[in-house]
Coordinates of C-alpha atoms in Angstrom, one line a residue:
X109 CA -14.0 41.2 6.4
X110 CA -11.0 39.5 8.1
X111 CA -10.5 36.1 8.4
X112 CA -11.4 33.9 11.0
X113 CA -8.1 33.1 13.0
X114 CA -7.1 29.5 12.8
X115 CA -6.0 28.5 16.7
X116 CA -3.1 26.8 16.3
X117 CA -0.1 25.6 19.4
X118 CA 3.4 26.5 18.8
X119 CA 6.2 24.9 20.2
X120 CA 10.0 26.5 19.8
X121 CA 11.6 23.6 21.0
X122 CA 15.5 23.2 22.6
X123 CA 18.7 24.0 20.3
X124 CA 18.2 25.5 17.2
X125 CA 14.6 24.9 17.3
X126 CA 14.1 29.0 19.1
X127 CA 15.8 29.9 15.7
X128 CA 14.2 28.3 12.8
X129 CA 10.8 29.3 15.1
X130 CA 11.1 32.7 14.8
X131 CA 12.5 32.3 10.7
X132 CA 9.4 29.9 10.3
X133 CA 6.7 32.0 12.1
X134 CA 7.9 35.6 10.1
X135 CA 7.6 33.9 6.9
X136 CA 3.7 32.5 7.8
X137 CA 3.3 36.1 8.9
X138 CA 4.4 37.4 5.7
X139 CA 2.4 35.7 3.9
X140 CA -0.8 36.6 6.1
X141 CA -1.8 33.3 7.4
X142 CA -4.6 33.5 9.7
X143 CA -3.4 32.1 12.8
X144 CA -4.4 32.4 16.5
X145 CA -1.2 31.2 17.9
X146 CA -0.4 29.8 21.8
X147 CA 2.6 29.4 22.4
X148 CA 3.4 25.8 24.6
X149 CA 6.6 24.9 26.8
X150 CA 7.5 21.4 26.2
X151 CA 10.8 19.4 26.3
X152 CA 13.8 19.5 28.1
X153 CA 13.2 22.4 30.2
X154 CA 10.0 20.4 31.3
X155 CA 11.9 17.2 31.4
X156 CA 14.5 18.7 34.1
X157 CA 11.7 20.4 36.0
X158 CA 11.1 16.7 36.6
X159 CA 8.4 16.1 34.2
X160 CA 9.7 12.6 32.6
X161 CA 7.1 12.8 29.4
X162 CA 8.6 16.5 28.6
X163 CA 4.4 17.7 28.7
X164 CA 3.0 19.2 31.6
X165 CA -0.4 17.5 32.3
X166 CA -2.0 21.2 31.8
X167 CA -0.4 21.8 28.3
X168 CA -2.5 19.0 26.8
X169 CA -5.6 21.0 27.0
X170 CA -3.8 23.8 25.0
X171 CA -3.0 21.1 22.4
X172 CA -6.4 19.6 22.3
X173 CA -8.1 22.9 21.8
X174 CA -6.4 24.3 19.0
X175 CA -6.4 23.2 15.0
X176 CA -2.3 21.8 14.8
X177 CA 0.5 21.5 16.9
X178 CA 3.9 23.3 15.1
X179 CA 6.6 22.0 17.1
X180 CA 10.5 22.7 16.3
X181 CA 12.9 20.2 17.6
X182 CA 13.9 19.1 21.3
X183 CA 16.1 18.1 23.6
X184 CA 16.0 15.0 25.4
X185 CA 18.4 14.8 28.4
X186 CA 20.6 12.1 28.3
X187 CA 20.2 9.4 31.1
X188 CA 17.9 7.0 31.4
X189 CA 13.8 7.8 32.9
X190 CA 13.0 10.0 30.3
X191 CA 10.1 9.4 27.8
X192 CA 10.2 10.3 24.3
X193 CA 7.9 12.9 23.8
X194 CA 7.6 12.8 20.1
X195 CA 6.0 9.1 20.7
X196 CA 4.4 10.7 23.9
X197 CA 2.1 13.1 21.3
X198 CA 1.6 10.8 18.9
X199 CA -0.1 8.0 20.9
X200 CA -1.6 10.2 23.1
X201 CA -3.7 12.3 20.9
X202 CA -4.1 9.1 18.0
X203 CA -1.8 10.7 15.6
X204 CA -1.4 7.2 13.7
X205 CA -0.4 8.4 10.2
X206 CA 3.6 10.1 9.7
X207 CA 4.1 11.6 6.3
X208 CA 7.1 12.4 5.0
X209 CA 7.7 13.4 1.1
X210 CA 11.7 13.3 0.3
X211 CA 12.2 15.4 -3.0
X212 CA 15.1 16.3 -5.0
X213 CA 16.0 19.7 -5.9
X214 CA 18.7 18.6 -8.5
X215 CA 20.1 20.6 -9.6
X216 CA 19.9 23.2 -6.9
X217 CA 20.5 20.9 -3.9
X218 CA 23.3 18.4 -4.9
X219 CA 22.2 14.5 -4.6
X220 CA 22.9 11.2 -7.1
X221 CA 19.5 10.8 -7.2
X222 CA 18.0 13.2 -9.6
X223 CA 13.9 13.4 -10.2
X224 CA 13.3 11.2 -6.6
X225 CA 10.1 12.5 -5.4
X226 CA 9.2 9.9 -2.6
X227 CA 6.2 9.9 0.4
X228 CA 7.0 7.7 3.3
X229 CA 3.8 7.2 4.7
X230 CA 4.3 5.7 8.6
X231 CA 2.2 4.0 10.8
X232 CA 3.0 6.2 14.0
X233 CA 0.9 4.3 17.2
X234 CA 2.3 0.9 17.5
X235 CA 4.9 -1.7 16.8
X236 CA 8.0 -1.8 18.7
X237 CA 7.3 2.2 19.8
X238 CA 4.9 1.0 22.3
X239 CA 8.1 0.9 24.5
X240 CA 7.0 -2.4 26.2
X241 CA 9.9 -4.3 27.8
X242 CA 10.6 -6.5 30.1
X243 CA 13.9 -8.0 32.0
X244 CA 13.3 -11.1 31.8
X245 CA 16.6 -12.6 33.9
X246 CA 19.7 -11.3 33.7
X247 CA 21.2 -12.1 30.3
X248 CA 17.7 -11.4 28.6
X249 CA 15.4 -8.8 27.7
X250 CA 12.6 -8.0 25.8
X251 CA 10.4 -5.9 23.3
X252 CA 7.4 -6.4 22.5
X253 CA 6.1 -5.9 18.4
X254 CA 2.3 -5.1 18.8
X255 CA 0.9 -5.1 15.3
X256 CA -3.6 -4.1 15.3
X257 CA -6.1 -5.2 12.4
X258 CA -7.1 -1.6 13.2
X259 CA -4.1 0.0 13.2
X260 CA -3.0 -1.4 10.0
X261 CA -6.4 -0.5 8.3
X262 CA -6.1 3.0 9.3
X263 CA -2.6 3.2 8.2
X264 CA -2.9 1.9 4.9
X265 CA -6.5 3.1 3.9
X266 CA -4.2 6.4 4.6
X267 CA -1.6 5.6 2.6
X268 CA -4.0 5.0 -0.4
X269 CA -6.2 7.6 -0.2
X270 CA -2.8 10.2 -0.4
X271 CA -1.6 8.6 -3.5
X272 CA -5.2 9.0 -4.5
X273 CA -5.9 12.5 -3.7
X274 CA -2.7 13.4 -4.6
X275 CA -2.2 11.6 -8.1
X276 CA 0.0 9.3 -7.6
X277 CA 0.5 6.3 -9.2
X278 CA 2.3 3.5 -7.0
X279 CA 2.0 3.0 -3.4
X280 CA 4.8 -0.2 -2.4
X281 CA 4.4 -1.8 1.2
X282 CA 7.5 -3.2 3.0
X283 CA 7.5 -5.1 5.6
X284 CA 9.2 -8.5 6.8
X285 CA 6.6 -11.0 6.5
X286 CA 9.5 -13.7 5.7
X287 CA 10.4 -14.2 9.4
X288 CA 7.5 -12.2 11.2
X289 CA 4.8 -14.0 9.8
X290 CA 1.8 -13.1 12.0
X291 CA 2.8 -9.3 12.7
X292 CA 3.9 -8.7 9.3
X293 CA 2.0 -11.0 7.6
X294 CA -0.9 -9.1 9.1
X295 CA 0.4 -5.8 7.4
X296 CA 1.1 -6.9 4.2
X297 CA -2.1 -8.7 4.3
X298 CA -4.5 -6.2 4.7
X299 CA -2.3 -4.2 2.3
X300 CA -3.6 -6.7 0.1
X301 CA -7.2 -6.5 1.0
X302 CA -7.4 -2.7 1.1
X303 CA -5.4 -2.1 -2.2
X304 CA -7.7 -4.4 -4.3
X305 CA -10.1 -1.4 -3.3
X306 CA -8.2 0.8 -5.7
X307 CA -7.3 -0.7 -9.0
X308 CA -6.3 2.5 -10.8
X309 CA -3.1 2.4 -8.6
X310 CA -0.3 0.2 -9.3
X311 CA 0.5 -1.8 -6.1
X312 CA 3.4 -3.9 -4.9
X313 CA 5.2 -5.4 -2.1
X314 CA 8.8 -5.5 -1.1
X315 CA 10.7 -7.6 1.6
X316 CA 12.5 -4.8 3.9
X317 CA 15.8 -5.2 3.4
X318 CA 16.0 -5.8 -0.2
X319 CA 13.4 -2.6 -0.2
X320 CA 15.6 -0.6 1.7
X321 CA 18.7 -1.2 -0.8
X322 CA 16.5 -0.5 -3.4
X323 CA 15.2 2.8 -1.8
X324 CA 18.9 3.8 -1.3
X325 CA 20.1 3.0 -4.6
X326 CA 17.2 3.5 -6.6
X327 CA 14.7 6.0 -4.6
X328 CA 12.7 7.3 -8.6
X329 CA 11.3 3.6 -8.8
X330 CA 9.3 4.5 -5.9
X331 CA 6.2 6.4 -5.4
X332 CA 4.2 6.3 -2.2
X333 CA 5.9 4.1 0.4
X334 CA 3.7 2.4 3.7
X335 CA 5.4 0.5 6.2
X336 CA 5.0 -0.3 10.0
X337 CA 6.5 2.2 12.4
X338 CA 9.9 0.8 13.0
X339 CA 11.0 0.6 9.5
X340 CA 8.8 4.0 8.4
X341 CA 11.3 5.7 11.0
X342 CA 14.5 4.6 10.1
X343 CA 14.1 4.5 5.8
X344 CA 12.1 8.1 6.1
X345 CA 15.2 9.4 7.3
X346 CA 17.7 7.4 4.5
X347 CA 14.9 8.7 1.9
X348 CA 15.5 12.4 2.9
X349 CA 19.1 12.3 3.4
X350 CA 19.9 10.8 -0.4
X351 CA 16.9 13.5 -1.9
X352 CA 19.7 15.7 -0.4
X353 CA 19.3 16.5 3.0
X354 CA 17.5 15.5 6.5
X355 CA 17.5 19.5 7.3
X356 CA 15.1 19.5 4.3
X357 CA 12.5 17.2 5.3
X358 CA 9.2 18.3 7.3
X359 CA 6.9 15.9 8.4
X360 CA 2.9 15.5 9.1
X361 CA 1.5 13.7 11.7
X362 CA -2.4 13.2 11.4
X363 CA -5.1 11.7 13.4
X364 CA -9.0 11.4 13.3
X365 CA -8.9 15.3 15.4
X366 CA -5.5 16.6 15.8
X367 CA -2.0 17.0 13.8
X368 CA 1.3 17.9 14.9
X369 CA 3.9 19.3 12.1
X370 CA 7.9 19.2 12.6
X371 CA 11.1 18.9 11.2
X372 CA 12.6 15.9 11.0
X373 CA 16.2 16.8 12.2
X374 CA 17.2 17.1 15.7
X375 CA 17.6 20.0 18.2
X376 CA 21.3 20.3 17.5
X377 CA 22.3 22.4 20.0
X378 CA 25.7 22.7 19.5
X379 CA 24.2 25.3 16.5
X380 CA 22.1 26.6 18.6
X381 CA 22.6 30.8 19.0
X382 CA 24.8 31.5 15.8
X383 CA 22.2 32.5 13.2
X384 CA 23.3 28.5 11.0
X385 CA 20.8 26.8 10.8
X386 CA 18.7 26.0 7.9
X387 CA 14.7 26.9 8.7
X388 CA 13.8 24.4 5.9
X389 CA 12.8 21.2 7.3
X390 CA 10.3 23.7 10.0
X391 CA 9.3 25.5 7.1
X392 CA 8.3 22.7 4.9
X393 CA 5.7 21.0 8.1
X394 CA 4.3 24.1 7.9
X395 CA 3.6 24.5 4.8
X396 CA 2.1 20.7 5.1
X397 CA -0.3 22.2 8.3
X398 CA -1.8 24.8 6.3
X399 CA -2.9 22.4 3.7
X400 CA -3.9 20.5 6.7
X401 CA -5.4 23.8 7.6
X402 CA -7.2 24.3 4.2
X403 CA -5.4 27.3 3.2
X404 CA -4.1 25.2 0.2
X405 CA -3.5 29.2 -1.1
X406 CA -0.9 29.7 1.2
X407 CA 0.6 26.9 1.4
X408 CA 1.0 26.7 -2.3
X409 CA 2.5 31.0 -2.1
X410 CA 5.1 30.0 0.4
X411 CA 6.2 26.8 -0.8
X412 CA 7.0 28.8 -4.1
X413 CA 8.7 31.6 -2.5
X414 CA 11.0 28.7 -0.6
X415 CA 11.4 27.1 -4.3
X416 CA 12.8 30.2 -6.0
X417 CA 14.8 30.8 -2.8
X418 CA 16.7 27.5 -3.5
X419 CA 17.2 28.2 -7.0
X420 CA 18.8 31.2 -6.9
X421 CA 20.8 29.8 -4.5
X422 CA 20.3 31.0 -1.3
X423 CA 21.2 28.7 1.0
X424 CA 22.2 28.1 4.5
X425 CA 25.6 26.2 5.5
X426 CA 24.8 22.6 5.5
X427 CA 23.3 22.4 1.8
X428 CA 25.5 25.4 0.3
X429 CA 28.4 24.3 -2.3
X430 CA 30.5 26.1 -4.5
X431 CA 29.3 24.6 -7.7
X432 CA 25.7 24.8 -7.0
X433 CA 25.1 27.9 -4.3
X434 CA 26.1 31.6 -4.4
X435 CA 25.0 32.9 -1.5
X436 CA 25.5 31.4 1.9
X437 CA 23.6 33.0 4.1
X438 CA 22.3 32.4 7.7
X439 CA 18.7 31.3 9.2
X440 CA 17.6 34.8 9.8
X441 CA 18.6 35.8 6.2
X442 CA 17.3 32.7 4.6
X443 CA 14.1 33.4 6.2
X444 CA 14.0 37.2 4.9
X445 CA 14.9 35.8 1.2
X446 CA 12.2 33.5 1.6
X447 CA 9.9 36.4 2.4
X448 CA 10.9 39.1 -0.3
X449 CA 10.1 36.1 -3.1
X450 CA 6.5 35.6 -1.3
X451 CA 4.3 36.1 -5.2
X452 CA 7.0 34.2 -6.9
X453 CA 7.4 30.7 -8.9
X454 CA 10.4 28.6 -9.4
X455 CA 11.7 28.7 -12.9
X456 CA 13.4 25.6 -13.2
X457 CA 12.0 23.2 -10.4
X458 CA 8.0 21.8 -10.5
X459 CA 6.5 24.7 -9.1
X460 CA 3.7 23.8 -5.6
X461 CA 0.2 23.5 -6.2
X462 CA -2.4 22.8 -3.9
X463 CA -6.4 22.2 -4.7
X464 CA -8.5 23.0 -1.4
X465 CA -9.5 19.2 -2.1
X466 CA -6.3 18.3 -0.6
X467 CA -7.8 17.2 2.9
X468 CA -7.8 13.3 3.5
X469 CA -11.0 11.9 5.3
X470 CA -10.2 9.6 7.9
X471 CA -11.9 5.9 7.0
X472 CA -13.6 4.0 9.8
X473 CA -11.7 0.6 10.8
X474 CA -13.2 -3.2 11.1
X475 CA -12.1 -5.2 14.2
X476 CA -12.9 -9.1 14.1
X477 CA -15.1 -10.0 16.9
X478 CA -16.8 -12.8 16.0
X479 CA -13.8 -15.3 15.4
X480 CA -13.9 -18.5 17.3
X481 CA -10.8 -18.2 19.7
X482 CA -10.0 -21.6 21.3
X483 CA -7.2 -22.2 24.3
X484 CA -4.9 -25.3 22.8
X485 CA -1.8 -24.7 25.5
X486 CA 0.2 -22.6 26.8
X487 CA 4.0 -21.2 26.4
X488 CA 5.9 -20.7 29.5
X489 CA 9.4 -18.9 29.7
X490 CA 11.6 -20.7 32.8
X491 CA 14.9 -19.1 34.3
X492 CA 17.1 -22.3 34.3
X493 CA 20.8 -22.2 34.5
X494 CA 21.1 -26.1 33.9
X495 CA 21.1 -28.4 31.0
X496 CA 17.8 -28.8 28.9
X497 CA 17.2 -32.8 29.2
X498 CA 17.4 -32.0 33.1
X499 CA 14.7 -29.4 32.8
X500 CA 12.4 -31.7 30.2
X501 CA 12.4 -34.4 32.9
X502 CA 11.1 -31.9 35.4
X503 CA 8.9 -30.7 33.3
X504 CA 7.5 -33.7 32.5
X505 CA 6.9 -35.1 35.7
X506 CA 4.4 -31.9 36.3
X507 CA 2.3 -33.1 32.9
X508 CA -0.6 -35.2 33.2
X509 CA -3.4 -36.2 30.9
X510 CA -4.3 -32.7 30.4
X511 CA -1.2 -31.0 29.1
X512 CA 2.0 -32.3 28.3
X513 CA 5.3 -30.8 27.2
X514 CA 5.4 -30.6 23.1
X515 CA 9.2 -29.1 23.2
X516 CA 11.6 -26.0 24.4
X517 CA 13.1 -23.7 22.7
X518 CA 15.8 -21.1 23.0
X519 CA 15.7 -17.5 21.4
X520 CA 13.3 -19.5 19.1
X521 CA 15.3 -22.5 18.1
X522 CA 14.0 -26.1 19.2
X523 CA 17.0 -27.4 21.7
X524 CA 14.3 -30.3 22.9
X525 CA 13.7 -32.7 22.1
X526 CA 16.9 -33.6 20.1
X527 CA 19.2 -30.4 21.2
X528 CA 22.1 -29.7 18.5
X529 CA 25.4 -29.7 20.2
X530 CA 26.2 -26.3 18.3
X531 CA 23.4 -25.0 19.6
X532 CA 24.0 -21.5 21.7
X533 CA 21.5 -21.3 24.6
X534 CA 21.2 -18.8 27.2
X535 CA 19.1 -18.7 30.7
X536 CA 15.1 -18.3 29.6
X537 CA 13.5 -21.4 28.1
X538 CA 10.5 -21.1 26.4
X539 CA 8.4 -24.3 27.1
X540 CA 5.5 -25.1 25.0
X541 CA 2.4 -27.0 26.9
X542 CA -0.1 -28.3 24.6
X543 CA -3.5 -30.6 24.9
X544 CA -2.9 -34.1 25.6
X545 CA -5.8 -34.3 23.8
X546 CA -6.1 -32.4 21.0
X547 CA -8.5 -30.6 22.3
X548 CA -9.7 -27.4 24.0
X549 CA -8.2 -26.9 27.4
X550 CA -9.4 -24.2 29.9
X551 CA -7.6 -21.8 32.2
X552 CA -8.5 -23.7 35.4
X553 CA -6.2 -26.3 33.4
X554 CA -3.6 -23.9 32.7
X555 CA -3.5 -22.4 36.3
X556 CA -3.4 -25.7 38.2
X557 CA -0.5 -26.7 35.5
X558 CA 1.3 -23.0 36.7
X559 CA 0.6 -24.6 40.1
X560 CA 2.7 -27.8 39.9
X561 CA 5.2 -25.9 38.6
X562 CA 5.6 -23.4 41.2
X563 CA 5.6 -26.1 43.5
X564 CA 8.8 -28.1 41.6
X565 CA 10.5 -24.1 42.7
X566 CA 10.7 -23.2 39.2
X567 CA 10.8 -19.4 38.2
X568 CA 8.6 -18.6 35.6
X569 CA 9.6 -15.5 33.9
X570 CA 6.6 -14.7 31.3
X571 CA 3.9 -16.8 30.0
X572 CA 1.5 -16.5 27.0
X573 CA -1.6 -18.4 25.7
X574 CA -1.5 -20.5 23.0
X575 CA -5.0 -19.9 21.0
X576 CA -6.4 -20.6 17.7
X577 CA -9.0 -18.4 15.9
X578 CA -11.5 -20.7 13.9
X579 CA -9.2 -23.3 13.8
X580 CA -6.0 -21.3 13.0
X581 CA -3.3 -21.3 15.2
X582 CA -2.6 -17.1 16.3
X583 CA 1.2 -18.5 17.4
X584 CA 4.3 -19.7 15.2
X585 CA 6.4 -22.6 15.6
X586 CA 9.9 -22.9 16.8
X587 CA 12.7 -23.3 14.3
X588 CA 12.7 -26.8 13.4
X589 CA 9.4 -27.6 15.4
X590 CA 7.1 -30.1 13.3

């Protein structure tokens, strides 16, 4: 009996993604994967047909309906309007967990690093990639760092149950908890909590910076790696590119009911149409959809073919050297190399292997509803070109027995009361508002203080309520605020 076709959506993509496609799709072919495959036009034809997300509204229903999205690389035009689409999928369809491994394939695939074998395991839905941002006047803008309880949950209950399924031994969090104390501190936190669920694994935290030079100069002292998805972005791509190369690297992104696979590389288009370009990184996300898939079989046959492929040193352009290659070869030819070694091992590298156990169950998340959450004041950004002790004495003649002015900062340093002269400030203040009292204040108090100030012709720029959950304050102080 044949098997039941897998419905899977395939996009080409822009470039060189037509290319490594075709190279990718005649290799899972080859190997008689069972796929039901729809093809899907997305990016920059779509963008310039004046689609700004790169998706067509009736292509989502394509996507939704089928097992995995494959998607090669794309093109976004340059200019400002247009969305990025990879973020576009991700949030859209909940695909909150990137993984990335970065392997070695010394001594095949020249790097320093010898033996690194590293999963960068992204949280894909939040942070700074919600693109929120504001103008707030005209010297200052905006992001805004949006960091969930159930985001992180999901991310790192992920993160754990890989290196669990998957035997490894370490998963290390990074994060910057040193200056960003509540979004952060919220990640490594529940990093905390949620690893204490899993003793056999070895656990431990590093500051991002120092983590990141310690990735780059000592990648084998790492195992499984979560981080929030700023950092996740930019170290998944250091960790590929000193395992040997970013055209190497496929990634996985997984949700509660969808997954999209890709390379990691970009469309590259001045490659595009000359039979160069290395199918790797394409191939490789593949391989990671079929175990995805549960063809763990297959995944495991083609991964080995790709193995020996490298060792005998087939390569393509951009990984091929003198000392280490002997046959440079082009995307087409790589892909037909791959295919004629479909049944073979590698001698010298770890060969794949994949149990049909392989599949991660996604963990349900807790949110905290039943905190106490108290209003103590309020925050209020000003545009004000003039001196600070002028805009305190304004400011103070609005307070009243309510609310009264605690201090202002700018770009997060205290400048009142007691301004340093060497202090730098620009146009937006913030100005904190706090109880007069010490005690709860309500947003009738808050709006008829927005009032007063409206009145002295202020402009207020943002504003943002000060609360406290069961007694904690949920804001941080200003440099040098007491």
């Amino acid at each position: 009996m044949a098997a039941q076709l897998i419905p899977i959506t395939v996009a080409e993509g822009d470039g060189i993604g037509p290319e490594i496609m075709d190279a990718t799709l005649r290799i899972l072919k080859a190997a008689g994967a069972p796929l039901d495959i729809k093809n899907v036009e997305i990016g920059e034809k779509v963008y310039l047909s004046g689609q700004p997300t790169g998706i067509e509204n009736s292509t989502w229903d394509l996507i939704r309906q089928s097992k995995a999205l494959l998607k090669a690389p794309i093109t976004t035009p340059q200019g400002g309007g247009f969305k990025s689409l990879n973020v576009t999928i991700r949030t859209t369809l909940g695909l909150y967990a990137n993984v990335r491994p970065c392997v070695a394939y010394y001594p095949f695939v020249e790097t320093k690093y010898p033996g690194m074998n590293v999963v960068i395991v992204r949280e894909n839905e939040e942070d700074l990639y919600t693109g929120i941002e504001y103008r707030q006047t005209p010297d200052v803008y905006e992001a805004l760092k949006l960091i969930t309880r159930p985001g992180c949950e999901k991310i790192i209950r992920y993160a754990f149950e890989y290196a669990q399924i998957y035997h490894r031994k370490k998963v290390t969090c990074f994060t910057k908890d040193n200056i960003l104390k509540l979004t952060d501190g919220l990640f490594h936190k529940i990093f905390d909590e949620i690893g204490a669920e899993y003793p056999q694994i070895e656990k431990e935290h590093w500051i991002v910076d120092i983590g990141a030079a310690k990735l780059a100069d000592t990648p084998t002292a790492f195992d499984v790696i979560v981080m929030p998805n700023l950092y996740g972005d930019i170290l998944s791509d250091v960790a590929a590119q000193i395992a040997g190369s970013v055209g190497l690297a496929g990634s996985a992104n997984i949700g509660n009911s969808g997954a999209m696979f890709e390379a990691i590389h970009g469309s590259a288009p001045r490659r595009a149409g000359q039979n160069l370009a290395n199918p790797s990184g394409l191939l490789l996300a593949a391989i990671q959809m079929l175990v995805h898939l549960e063809q763990s079989n297959l995944a495991e046959l083609i991964h080995n073919a790709w193995l020996k492929t490298l060792e005998e040193g087939i390569h393509t352009y951009d990984i091929f050297k003198e000392k280490t290659s002997k046959q440079k070869v082009g995307t087409k030819e790589f892909a037909n190399a791959v295919t004629a070694r479909l049944g073979k091992k590698p001698e010298t590298l770890p060969a794949a292997h994949y149990s049909t156990s392989f599949h991660i169950k996604h963990s349900n998340f807790s949110s905290l509803k039943n905190f106490k959450q108290e209003l103590y004041g309020i925050d209020i950004f000003i545009k004000w070109s003039e001196d600070v002790e002028t805009l305190a004495t304004l400011l103070q003649s609005t307070s009243n027995h309510d609310l009264k002015l605690k201090m202002i900062n700018n770009r997060g340093v205290k400048v009142w009361p007691n301004k340093m002269p060497e202090t730098a400030c620009i146009d937006n203040w913030r100005c904190r508002f706090i109880s007069s009292t010490n005690k709860i204040v309500s947003q009738e108090q808050i709006l008829n203080l927005l009032n007063r100030l409206v009145q002295k012709k202020l402009t207020l720029t943002q504003t943002a309520y000060l609360f406290a959950f069961d007694g904690q304050a949920g804001y941080t102080l200003a440099q040098d605020e007491q």
